[in-house]
mmCIF file of C-alpha atoms and ligand atoms in Angstrom:
data_model
loop_
_atom_site.group_PDB
_atom_site.id
_atom_site.type_symbol
_atom_site.label_atom_id
_atom_site.label_comp_id
_atom_site.label_asym_id
_atom_site.label_seq_id
_atom_site.Cartn_x
_atom_site.Cartn_y
_atom_site.Cartn_z
ATOM 1 C CA MET A 1427 77.156 175.921 133.165
ATOM 2 C CA THR A 1428 80.331 176.833 134.938
ATOM 3 C CA GLY A 1429 82.862 179.382 133.771
ATOM 4 C CA GLU A 1430 85.514 176.762 133.260
ATOM 5 C CA ARG A 1431 87.390 176.752 130.013
ATOM 6 C CA GLU A 1432 88.086 173.462 128.313
ATOM 7 C CA VAL A 1433 91.320 172.070 126.939
ATOM 8 C CA VAL A 1434 90.777 169.222 124.482
ATOM 9 C CA ALA A 1435 93.145 166.323 123.922
ATOM 10 C CA ALA A 1436 92.730 163.888 121.030
ATOM 11 C CA ALA A 1437 93.042 160.108 121.179
ATOM 12 C CA LEU A 1438 93.854 159.411 117.551
ATOM 13 C CA ILE A 1439 93.906 155.644 117.081
ATOM 14 C CA ARG A 1440 94.771 153.746 113.965
ATOM 15 C CA ASP A 1441 95.521 150.044 113.468
ATOM 16 C CA GLY A 1442 95.720 149.405 117.200
ATOM 17 C CA ARG A 1443 98.097 152.283 117.853
ATOM 18 C CA LEU A 1444 97.643 155.639 119.553
ATOM 19 C CA LEU A 1445 99.353 158.802 118.345
ATOM 20 C CA LEU A 1446 101.452 160.535 120.996
ATOM 21 C CA ALA A 1447 103.255 163.853 120.602
ATOM 22 C CA GLN A 1448 106.404 164.915 122.444
ATOM 23 C CA ARG A 1449 106.283 168.348 124.073
ATOM 24 C CA THR A 1450 108.926 170.994 123.488
ATOM 25 C CA ARG A 1451 107.716 173.416 126.186
ATOM 26 C CA PRO A 1452 107.588 174.488 128.958
ATOM 27 C CA PRO A 1453 111.005 173.229 130.101
ATOM 28 C CA GLU A 1454 109.509 171.065 132.857
ATOM 29 C CA LEU A 1455 107.337 169.225 130.315
ATOM 30 C CA ALA A 1456 109.774 169.154 127.377
ATOM 31 C CA GLY A 1457 110.499 165.582 126.331
ATOM 32 C CA LEU A 1458 107.307 164.185 127.848
ATOM 33 C CA TRP A 1459 104.557 162.736 125.645
ATOM 34 C CA GLU A 1460 100.919 163.836 125.447
ATOM 35 C CA LEU A 1461 97.742 163.480 123.489
ATOM 36 C CA PRO A 1462 97.816 166.434 121.075
ATOM 37 C CA GLY A 1463 95.328 169.231 121.710
ATOM 38 C CA GLY A 1464 94.862 172.666 123.216
ATOM 39 C CA LYS A 1465 92.434 175.249 124.508
ATOM 40 C CA VAL A 1466 88.924 175.555 123.129
ATOM 41 C CA GLU A 1467 88.448 179.089 121.783
ATOM 42 C CA PRO A 1468 85.476 181.180 122.939
ATOM 43 C CA GLY A 1469 82.410 180.203 120.912
ATOM 44 C CA GLU A 1470 84.080 177.075 119.579
ATOM 45 C CA THR A 1471 82.725 173.579 120.228
ATOM 46 C CA PRO A 1472 85.093 170.987 121.690
ATOM 47 C CA ALA A 1473 84.790 168.930 118.494
ATOM 48 C CA ALA A 1474 85.754 171.949 116.383
ATOM 49 C CA ALA A 1475 88.692 172.590 118.709
ATOM 50 C CA VAL A 1476 89.901 169.007 118.253
ATOM 51 C CA ARG A 1477 89.756 169.438 114.469
ATOM 52 C CA ARG A 1478 91.516 172.832 114.567
ATOM 53 C CA GLU A 1479 94.245 171.786 116.999
ATOM 54 C CA LEU A 1480 95.111 168.654 115.017
ATOM 55 C CA ARG A 1481 95.148 170.673 111.797
ATOM 56 C CA GLU A 1482 97.537 173.186 113.427
ATOM 57 C CA GLU A 1483 99.732 170.736 115.319
ATOM 58 C CA LEU A 1484 99.772 167.713 113.004
ATOM 59 C CA GLY A 1485 98.605 168.999 109.611
ATOM 60 C CA VAL A 1486 95.801 166.438 109.395
ATOM 61 C CA GLU A 1487 92.023 166.447 109.058
ATOM 62 C CA VAL A 1488 90.159 164.461 111.706
ATOM 63 C CA THR A 1489 86.671 163.944 113.011
ATOM 64 C CA ALA A 1490 86.146 164.172 116.759
ATOM 65 C CA GLY A 1491 84.228 161.402 118.489
ATOM 66 C CA GLU A 1492 83.161 160.432 121.966
ATOM 67 C CA ARG A 1493 84.766 161.581 125.185
ATOM 68 C CA ILE A 1494 87.010 159.140 126.959
ATOM 69 C CA GLY A 1495 88.266 159.030 130.538
ATOM 70 C CA ALA A 1496 87.758 161.477 133.346
ATOM 71 C CA ASP A 1497 88.013 165.258 133.461
ATOM 72 C CA VAL A 1498 91.395 166.544 134.595
ATOM 73 C CA PRO A 1499 91.249 169.866 136.471
ATOM 74 C CA LEU A 1500 94.108 172.161 135.446
ATOM 75 C CA HIS A 1501 95.314 175.514 136.740
ATOM 76 C CA ASP A 1502 93.385 178.755 136.187
ATOM 77 C CA GLY A 1503 89.923 177.161 135.924
ATOM 78 C CA LEU A 1504 90.859 175.055 132.896
ATOM 79 C CA VAL A 1505 89.560 171.507 132.564
ATOM 80 C CA LEU A 1506 91.251 168.949 130.334
ATOM 81 C CA ARG A 1507 89.066 166.439 128.448
ATOM 82 C CA ALA A 1508 90.017 163.680 126.019
ATOM 83 C CA TYR A 1509 88.053 162.824 122.879
ATOM 84 C CA ARG A 1510 88.479 160.064 120.355
ATOM 85 C CA ALA A 1511 89.534 161.233 116.911
ATOM 86 C CA GLU A 1512 89.534 159.538 113.522
ATOM 87 C CA LEU A 1513 92.010 160.408 110.812
ATOM 88 C CA VAL A 1514 90.220 161.608 107.681
ATOM 89 C CA ASP A 1515 93.050 163.003 105.600
ATOM 90 C CA GLY A 1516 96.809 163.487 105.755
ATOM 91 C CA THR A 1517 99.760 161.994 107.576
ATOM 92 C CA PRO A 1518 100.521 163.453 111.013
ATOM 93 C CA GLN A 1519 103.629 165.635 111.142
ATOM 94 C CA ALA A 1520 105.276 167.151 114.235
ATOM 95 C CA LEU A 1521 104.566 170.798 113.286
ATOM 96 C CA GLU A 1522 104.623 172.014 116.918
ATOM 97 C CA HIS A 1523 106.059 169.006 118.772
ATOM 98 C CA ALA A 1524 109.543 167.523 118.975
ATOM 99 C CA ALA A 1525 108.403 164.159 117.593
ATOM 100 C CA LEU A 1526 105.403 161.892 117.082
ATOM 101 C CA ARG A 1527 105.000 158.188 117.867
ATOM 102 C CA TRP A 1528 102.282 155.626 117.224
ATOM 103 C CA VAL A 1529 102.298 153.416 120.329
ATOM 104 C CA ASP A 1530 100.634 150.096 121.040
ATOM 105 C CA ALA A 1531 99.185 149.230 124.450
ATOM 106 C CA ARG A 1532 102.457 147.899 125.827
ATOM 107 C CA GLU A 1533 104.445 150.949 124.680
ATOM 108 C CA LEU A 1534 101.778 153.258 126.100
ATOM 109 C CA GLY A 1535 102.386 151.715 129.508
ATOM 110 C CA GLU A 1536 106.107 152.385 129.298
ATOM 111 C CA ILE A 1537 106.419 155.821 127.704
ATOM 112 C CA ALA A 1538 106.872 158.978 129.822
ATOM 113 C CA LEU A 1539 103.520 160.770 129.591
ATOM 114 C CA VAL A 1540 102.741 164.186 131.044
ATOM 115 C CA ASP A 1541 101.130 163.726 134.477
ATOM 116 C CA ASN A 1542 97.808 165.162 133.335
ATOM 117 C CA ASP A 1543 97.335 162.450 130.688
ATOM 118 C CA ARG A 1544 98.305 159.442 132.821
ATOM 119 C CA GLY A 1545 94.847 158.809 134.269
ATOM 120 C CA TRP A 1546 93.539 158.005 130.778
ATOM 121 C CA VAL A 1547 95.912 155.079 130.238
ATOM 122 C CA PRO A 1548 93.487 152.304 131.323
ATOM 123 C CA GLU A 1549 90.762 153.555 128.939
ATOM 124 C CA LEU A 1550 93.305 154.030 126.155
ATOM 125 C CA VAL A 1551 94.719 150.540 126.645
ATOM 126 C CA ALA A 1552 91.178 149.162 126.421
ATOM 127 C CA LEU A 1553 90.602 151.081 123.167
ATOM 128 C CA LEU A 1554 93.861 149.719 121.769
ATOM 129 C CA GLY A 1555 92.592 146.222 122.388
ATOM 130 C CA ALA A 1556 95.661 145.005 124.235
HETATM 131 O O1 CDP B 465 98.052 175.432 122.447
HETATM 132 P P1 CDP B 465 97.244 175.968 123.592
HETATM 133 O O2 CDP B 465 97.873 177.114 124.327
HETATM 134 O O3 CDP B 465 95.813 176.183 123.255
HETATM 135 O O4 CDP B 465 97.191 174.757 124.646
HETATM 136 P P2 CDP B 465 98.395 174.026 125.355
HETATM 137 O O5 CDP B 465 99.327 174.999 125.964
HETATM 138 O O6 CDP B 465 98.947 172.985 124.457
HETATM 139 O O7 CDP B 465 97.562 173.275 126.481
HETATM 140 C C1 CDP B 465 96.885 173.996 127.488
HETATM 141 C C2 CDP B 465 97.167 173.331 128.820
HETATM 142 O O8 CDP B 465 96.725 171.976 128.773
HETATM 143 C C3 CDP B 465 98.636 173.290 129.168
HETATM 144 O O9 CDP B 465 98.758 173.492 130.573
HETATM 145 C C4 CDP B 465 99.035 171.864 128.805
HETATM 146 O O10 CDP B 465 100.108 171.399 129.583
HETATM 147 C C5 CDP B 465 97.767 171.099 129.122
HETATM 148 N N1 CDP B 465 97.643 169.844 128.355
HETATM 149 C C6 CDP B 465 97.817 168.621 128.991
HETATM 150 O O11 CDP B 465 98.077 168.597 130.207
HETATM 151 N N2 CDP B 465 97.690 167.452 128.309
HETATM 152 C C7 CDP B 465 97.401 167.464 126.987
HETATM 153 N N3 CDP B 465 97.285 166.308 126.351
HETATM 154 C C8 CDP B 465 97.232 168.693 126.308
HETATM 155 C C9 CDP B 465 97.349 169.868 127.021
#
């Protein structure tokens, strides 16, 4: 094992649409869209982190599924990984983001994503069944 710390991002898909969340911070990322998520806490599994982050950020209960796409190396030894997520309970609300959007494959190709998430677009489009 390496000492890298993981950041999880959730691909929450429902009815052929992917949930994107619009960042409010930092200023250089504000207004851009991302897969919701955040840092895995020490001792926490990535799946548990997906569940916790979506509870905190969206107010929903999800299950975390398989990994999708490639690892994205971040600053400070962090690595960003995307996981599929299934909505179990609740309706997503923008508790920590500026807004939420459910996008189809075409909209996903047009929306302004954060750089770190852009490499996942081909896999996400495939999952959306364009
Ligand atoms: O909320 P927490 O501090 O745990 O995490 P965060 O600040 O939301 O995310 C940690 C790092 O991952 C930041 O540098 C985010 O910009 C990055 N991130 C990303 O690039 N793409 C995502 N879909 C989620 C987080």
